[in-house]
Short mmCIF file of C-alpha atoms in Angstrom, two decimals:
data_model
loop_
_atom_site.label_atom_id
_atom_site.label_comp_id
_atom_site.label_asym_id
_atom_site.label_seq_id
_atom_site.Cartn_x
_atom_site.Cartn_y
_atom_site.Cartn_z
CA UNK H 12 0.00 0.00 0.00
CA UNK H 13 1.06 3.57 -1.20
CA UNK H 14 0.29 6.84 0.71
CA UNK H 15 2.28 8.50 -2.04
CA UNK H 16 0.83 11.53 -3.51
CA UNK H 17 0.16 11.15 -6.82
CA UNK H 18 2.14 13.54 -8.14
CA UNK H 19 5.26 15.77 -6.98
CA UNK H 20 3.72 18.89 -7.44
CA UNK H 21 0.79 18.44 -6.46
CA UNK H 22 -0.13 16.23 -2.81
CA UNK H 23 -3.41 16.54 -3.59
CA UNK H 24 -3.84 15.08 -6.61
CA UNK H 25 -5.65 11.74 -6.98
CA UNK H 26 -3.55 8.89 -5.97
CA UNK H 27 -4.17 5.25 -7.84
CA UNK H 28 -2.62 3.30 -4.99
CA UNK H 29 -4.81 1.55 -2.58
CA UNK H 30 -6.13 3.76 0.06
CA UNK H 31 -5.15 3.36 3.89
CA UNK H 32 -6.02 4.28 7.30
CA UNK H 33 -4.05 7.20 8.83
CA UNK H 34 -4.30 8.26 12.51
CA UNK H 35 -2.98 12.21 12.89
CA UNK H 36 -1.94 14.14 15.63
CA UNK H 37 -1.98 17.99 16.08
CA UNK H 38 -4.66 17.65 12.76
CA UNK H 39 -5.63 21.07 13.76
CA UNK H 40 -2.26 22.83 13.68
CA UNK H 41 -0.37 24.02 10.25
CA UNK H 42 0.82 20.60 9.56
CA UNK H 43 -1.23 18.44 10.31
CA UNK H 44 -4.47 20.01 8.71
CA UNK H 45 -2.51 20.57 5.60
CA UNK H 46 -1.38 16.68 5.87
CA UNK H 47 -5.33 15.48 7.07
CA UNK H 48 -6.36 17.32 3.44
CA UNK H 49 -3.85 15.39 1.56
CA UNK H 50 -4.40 12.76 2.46
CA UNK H 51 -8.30 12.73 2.18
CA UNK H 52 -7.79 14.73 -1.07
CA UNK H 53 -6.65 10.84 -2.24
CA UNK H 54 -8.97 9.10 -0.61
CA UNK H 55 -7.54 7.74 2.19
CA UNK H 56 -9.30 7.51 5.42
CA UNK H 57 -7.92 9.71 7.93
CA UNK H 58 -8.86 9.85 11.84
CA UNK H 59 -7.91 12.79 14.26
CA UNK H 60 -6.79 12.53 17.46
CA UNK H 61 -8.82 14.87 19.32
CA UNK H 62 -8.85 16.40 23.23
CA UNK H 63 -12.45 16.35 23.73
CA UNK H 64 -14.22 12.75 23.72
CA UNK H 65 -15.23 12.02 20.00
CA UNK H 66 -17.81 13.30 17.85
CA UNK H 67 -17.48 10.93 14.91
CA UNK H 68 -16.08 7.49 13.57
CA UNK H 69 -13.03 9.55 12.63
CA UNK H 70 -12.36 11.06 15.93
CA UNK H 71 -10.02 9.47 18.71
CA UNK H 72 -10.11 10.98 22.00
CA UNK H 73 -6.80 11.24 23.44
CA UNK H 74 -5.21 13.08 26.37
CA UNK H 75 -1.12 13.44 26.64
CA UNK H 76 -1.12 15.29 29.86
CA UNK H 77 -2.50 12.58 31.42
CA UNK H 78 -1.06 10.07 28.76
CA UNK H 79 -4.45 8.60 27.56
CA UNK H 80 -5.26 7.62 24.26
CA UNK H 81 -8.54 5.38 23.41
CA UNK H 82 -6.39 2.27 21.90
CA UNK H 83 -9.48 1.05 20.03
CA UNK H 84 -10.02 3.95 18.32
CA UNK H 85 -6.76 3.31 16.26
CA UNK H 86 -7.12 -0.83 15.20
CA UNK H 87 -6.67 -1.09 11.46
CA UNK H 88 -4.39 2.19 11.50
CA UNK H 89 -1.47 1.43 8.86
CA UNK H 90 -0.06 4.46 10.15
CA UNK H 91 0.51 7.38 12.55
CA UNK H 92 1.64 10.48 12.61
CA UNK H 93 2.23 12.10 15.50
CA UNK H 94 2.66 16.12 15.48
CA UNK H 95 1.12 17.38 18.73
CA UNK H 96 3.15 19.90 20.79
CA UNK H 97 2.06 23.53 22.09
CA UNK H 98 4.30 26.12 19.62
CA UNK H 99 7.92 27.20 20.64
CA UNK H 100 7.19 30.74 19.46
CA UNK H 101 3.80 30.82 20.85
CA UNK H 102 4.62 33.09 24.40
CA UNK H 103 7.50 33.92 25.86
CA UNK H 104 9.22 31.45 27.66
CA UNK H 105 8.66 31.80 31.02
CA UNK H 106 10.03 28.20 33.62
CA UNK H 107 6.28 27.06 33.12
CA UNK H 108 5.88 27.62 29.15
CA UNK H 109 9.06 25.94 29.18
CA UNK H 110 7.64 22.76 31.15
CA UNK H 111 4.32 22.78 28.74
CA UNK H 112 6.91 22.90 25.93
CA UNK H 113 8.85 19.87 27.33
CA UNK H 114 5.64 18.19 28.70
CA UNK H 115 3.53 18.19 25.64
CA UNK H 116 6.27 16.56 23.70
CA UNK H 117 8.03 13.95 25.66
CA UNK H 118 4.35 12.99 27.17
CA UNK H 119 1.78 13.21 24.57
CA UNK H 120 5.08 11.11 22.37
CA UNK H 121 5.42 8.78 25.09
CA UNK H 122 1.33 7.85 25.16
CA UNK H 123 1.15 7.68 21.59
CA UNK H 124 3.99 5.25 21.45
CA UNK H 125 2.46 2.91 23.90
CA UNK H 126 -0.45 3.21 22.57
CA UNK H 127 0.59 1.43 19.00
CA UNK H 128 2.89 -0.66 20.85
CA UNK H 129 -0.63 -2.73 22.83
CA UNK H 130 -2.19 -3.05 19.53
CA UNK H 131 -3.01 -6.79 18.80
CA UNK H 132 -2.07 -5.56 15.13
CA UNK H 133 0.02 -2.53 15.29
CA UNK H 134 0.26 -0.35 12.37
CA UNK H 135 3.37 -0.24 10.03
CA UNK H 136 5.20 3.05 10.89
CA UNK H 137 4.98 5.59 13.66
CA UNK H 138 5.97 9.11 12.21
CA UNK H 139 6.95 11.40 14.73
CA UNK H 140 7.69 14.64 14.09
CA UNK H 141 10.41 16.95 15.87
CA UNK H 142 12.52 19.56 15.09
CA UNK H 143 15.61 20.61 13.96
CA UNK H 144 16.31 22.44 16.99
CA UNK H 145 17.81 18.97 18.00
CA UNK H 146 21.17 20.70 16.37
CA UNK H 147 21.15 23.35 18.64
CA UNK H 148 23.25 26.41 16.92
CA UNK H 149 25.34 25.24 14.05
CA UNK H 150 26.77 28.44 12.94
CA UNK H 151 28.05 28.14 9.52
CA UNK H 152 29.15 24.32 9.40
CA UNK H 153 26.49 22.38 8.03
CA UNK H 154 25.09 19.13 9.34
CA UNK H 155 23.26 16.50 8.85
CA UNK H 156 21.39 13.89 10.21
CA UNK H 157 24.85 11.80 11.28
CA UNK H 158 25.43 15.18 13.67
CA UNK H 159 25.12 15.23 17.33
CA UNK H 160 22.76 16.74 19.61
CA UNK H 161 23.78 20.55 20.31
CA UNK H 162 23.45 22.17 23.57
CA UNK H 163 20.90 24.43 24.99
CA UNK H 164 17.09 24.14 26.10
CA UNK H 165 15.60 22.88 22.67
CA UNK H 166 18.28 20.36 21.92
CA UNK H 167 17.37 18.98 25.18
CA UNK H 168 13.40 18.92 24.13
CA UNK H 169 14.31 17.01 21.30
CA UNK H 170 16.34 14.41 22.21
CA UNK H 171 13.50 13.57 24.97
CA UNK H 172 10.92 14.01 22.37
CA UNK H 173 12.63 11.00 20.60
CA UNK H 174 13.29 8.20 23.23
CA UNK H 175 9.82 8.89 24.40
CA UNK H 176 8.96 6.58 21.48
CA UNK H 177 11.28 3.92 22.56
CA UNK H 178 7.78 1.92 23.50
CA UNK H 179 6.79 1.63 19.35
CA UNK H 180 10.62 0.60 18.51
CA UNK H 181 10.87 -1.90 21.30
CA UNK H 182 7.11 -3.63 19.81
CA UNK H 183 9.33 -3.58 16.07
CA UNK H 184 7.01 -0.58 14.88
CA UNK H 185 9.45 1.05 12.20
CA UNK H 186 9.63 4.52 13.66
CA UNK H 187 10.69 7.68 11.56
CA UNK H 188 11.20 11.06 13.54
CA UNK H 189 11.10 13.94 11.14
CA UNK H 190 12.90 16.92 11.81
CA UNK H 191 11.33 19.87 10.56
CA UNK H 192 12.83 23.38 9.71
CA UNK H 193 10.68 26.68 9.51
CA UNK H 194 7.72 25.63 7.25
CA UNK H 195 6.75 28.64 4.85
CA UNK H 196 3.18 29.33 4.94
CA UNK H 197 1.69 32.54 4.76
CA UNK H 198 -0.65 31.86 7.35
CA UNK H 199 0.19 30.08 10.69
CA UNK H 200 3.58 28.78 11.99
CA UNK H 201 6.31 31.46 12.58
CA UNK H 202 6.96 32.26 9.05
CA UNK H 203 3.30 33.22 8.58
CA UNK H 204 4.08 35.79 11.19
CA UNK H 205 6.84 37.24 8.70
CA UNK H 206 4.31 38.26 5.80
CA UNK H 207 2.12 40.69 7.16
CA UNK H 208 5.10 42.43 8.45
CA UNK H 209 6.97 42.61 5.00
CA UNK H 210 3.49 43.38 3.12
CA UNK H 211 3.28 46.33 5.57
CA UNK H 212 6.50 47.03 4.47
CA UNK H 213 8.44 46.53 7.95
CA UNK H 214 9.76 43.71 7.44
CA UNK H 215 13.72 43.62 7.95
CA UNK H 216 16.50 41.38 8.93
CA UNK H 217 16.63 40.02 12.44
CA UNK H 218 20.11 40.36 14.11
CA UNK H 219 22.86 40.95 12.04
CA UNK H 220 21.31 38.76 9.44
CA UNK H 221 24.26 36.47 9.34
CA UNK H 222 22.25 33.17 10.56
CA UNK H 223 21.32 30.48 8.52
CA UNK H 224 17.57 29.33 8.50
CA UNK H 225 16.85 26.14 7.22
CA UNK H 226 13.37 26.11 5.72
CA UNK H 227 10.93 24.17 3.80
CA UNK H 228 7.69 24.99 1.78
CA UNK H 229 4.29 23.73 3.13
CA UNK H 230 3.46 21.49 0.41
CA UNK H 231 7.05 19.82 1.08
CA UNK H 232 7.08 18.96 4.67
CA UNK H 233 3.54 17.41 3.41
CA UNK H 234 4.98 15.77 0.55
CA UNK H 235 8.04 14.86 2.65
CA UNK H 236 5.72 12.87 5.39
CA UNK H 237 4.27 10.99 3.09
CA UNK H 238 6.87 9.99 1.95
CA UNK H 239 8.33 8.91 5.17
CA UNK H 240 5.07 6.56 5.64
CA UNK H 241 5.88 5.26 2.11
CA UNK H 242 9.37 4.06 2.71
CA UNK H 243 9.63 0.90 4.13
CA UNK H 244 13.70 1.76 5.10
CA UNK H 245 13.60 5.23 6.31
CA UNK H 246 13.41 4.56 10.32
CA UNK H 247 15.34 7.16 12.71
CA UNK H 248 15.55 10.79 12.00
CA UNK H 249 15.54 12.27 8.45
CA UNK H 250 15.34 15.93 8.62
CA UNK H 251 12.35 17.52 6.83
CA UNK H 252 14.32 20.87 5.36
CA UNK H 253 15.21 22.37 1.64
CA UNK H 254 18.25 21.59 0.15
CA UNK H 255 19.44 25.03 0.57
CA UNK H 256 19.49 26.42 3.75
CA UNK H 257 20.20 30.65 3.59
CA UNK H 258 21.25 33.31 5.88
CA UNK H 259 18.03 35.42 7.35
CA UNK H 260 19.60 38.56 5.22
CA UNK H 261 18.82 36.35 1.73
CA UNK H 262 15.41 35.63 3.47
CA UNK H 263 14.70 39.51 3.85
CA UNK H 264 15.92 40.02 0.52
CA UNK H 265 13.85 36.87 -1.16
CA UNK H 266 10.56 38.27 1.07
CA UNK H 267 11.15 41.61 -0.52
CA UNK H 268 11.62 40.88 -4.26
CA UNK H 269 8.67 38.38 -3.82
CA UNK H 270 6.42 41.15 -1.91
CA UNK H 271 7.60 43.91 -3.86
CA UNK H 272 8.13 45.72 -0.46
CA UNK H 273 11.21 47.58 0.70
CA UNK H 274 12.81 45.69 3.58
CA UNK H 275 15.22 48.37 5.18
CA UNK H 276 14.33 48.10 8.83
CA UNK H 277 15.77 45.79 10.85
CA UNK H 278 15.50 44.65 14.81
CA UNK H 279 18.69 44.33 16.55
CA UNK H 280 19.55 41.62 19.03
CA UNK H 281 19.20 43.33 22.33
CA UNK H 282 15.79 44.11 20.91
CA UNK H 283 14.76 40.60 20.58
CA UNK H 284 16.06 39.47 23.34
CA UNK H 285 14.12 42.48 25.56
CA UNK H 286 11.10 40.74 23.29
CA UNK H 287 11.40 37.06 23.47
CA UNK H 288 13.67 36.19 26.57
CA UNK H 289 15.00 32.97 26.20
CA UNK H 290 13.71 32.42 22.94
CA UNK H 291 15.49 34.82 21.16
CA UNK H 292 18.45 32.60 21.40
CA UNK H 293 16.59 30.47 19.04
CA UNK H 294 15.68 33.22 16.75
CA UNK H 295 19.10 34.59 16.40
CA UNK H 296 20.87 31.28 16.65
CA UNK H 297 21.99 29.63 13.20
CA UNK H 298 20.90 26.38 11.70
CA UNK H 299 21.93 25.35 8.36
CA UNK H 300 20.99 21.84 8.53
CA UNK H 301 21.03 19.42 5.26
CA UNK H 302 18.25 16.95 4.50
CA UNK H 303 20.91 14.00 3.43
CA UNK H 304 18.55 10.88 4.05
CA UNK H 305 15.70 12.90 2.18
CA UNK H 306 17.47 13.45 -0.66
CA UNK H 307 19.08 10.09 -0.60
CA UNK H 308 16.13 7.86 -0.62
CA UNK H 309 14.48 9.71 -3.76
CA UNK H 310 12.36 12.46 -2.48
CA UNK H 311 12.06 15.20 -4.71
CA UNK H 312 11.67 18.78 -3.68
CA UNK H 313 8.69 20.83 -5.66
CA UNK H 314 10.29 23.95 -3.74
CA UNK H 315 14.01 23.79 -3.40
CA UNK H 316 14.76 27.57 -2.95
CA UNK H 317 13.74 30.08 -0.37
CA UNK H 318 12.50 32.39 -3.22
CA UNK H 319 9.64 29.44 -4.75
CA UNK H 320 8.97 28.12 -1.65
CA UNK H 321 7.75 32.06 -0.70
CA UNK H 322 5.90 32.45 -4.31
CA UNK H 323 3.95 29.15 -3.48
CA UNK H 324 3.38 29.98 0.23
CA UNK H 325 -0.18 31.76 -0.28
CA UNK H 326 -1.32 29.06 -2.02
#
């Protein structure tokens, strides 16, 4: 069975494999909904995992605080992907947004993996999506997925985020963990923050501009997780990022051209860090992360560049 899109450019379009059954996490959030109308868009059968009890055949309550998920509701799953977690950028990071951070990861992963692991039949492939912040700050070297955990409070996340699904590799579930990089969307996520700014024409570089951001378009990190349930040897992590990782300057200058707005301003570090706290760390840190094992095992980017992946962003 296939949950291939049928095309590259297009994960919507129909798909003439047969069609599975695909339990999703975080359905609601950029991601996931994006991923949940994929993967209907081609027929498949999709069923959200929901925080509320259920309101429909393809509803599954679940609650990762407390680390309960109704089993039953995922028999005959062939896979799941799991992409719950409250957003890094969403408030300042005060001790106890820190602990929801860590908390919604490591525990909602952690429930989710033991609850595919007591299926009678369990499905074929857990995918679990983290982050690239498992790097930490790379500067300019660039890495890939045969690099080490950095240092730091979101290197730390991640690497718990991971062995929390020790439960689905220790049952012989094949278990991918894709690490994502700043998805481009115009709306949602922290690059759908940037475009109202530049279209307002104050956008600007953050910093001195010298850090690398390693991105990838919507419809990729869709593309990209289907592929992941696709292929049968991808287990581990595989990083879910463009080819091309730039320098937040060439993103101000990419946003501009593409926006036809001026992008002169710019907000300096102590700025952000006045702004964000700990956070800003992040946001002036540098990531230029490769996606090796991607690449490798045949996926082909629709959006390779910062520039396309901006000019397909709004739609």
């Amino acid at each position: 069975m296939s949950l291939s899109p049928g095309s590259s450019s297009s994960p919507a379009s129909p798909s003439p494999s047969p069609r599975g059954r695909v339990a999703v996490t975080g359905a609601g959030g950029l991601i996931g909904s994006a991923l949940v109308r994929s993967l209907r868009a081609d027929g498949h059968d999709v069923v959200r995992l929901v925080r509320r009890p259920a309101r429909g055949a393809d509803e599954v309550q679940w609650d990762p605080k407390r680390q309960y998920v109704d089993v039953a509701g995922l028999a005959g799953c062939d896979a799941v992907v799991h992409l719950a977690g409250a957003g890094v950028g969403d408030r300042r990071w005060t001790e106890a947004y820190k602990r929801e951070i860590r908390d919604s990861r490591v525990l909602g992963t952690a429930a989710i993996a033991e609850a595919v692991a007591a299926l009678d039949v369990p499905p074929r492939v857990l995918v679990c999506g983290t982050a690239l912040g498992y790097y930490g700050d790379t500067g300019t070297r660039a890495v890939d997925e045969s690099a080490p955990a950095g240092d730091g409070f979101l290197p730390s996340v991640c690497v718990a985020w991971e062995e929390a699904a020790a439960a689905a590799e220790e049952a012989g579930i094949r278990v991918a963990y894709a690490r994502t990089g700043l998805v481009v969307a115009a709306r949602g996520g922290a690059w759908g923050r940037l475009f109202p700014l530049f279209r307002a024409g104050l956008g600007g570089r953050l910093g001195d501009g010298r850090q690398y951001w390693s991105f990838i378009a919507l419809h990729d990190e869709v593309a990209a997780l289907r592929h992941l349930i696709d292929t049968p040897d991808l287990s581990g992590p595989v990083n879910l990022t463009a080819p091309e990782p730039v320098t937040n300057r060439e993103v101000t200058a990419a946003m501009s051209r593409v926006l036809h707005r001026p992008a002169v301003l710019h907000v300096p570090a102590p700025a952000l860090r006045l702004a964000l706290g700990d956070f800003a760390h992040d946001v002036l840190g540098s990531q230029r992360v490769l996606p090796r094992r991607l690449l490798d095992s045949g996926f082909r980017f629709a959006f390779p560049t910062v520039e396309s992946a901006i000019r397909a962003a709004p739609f």
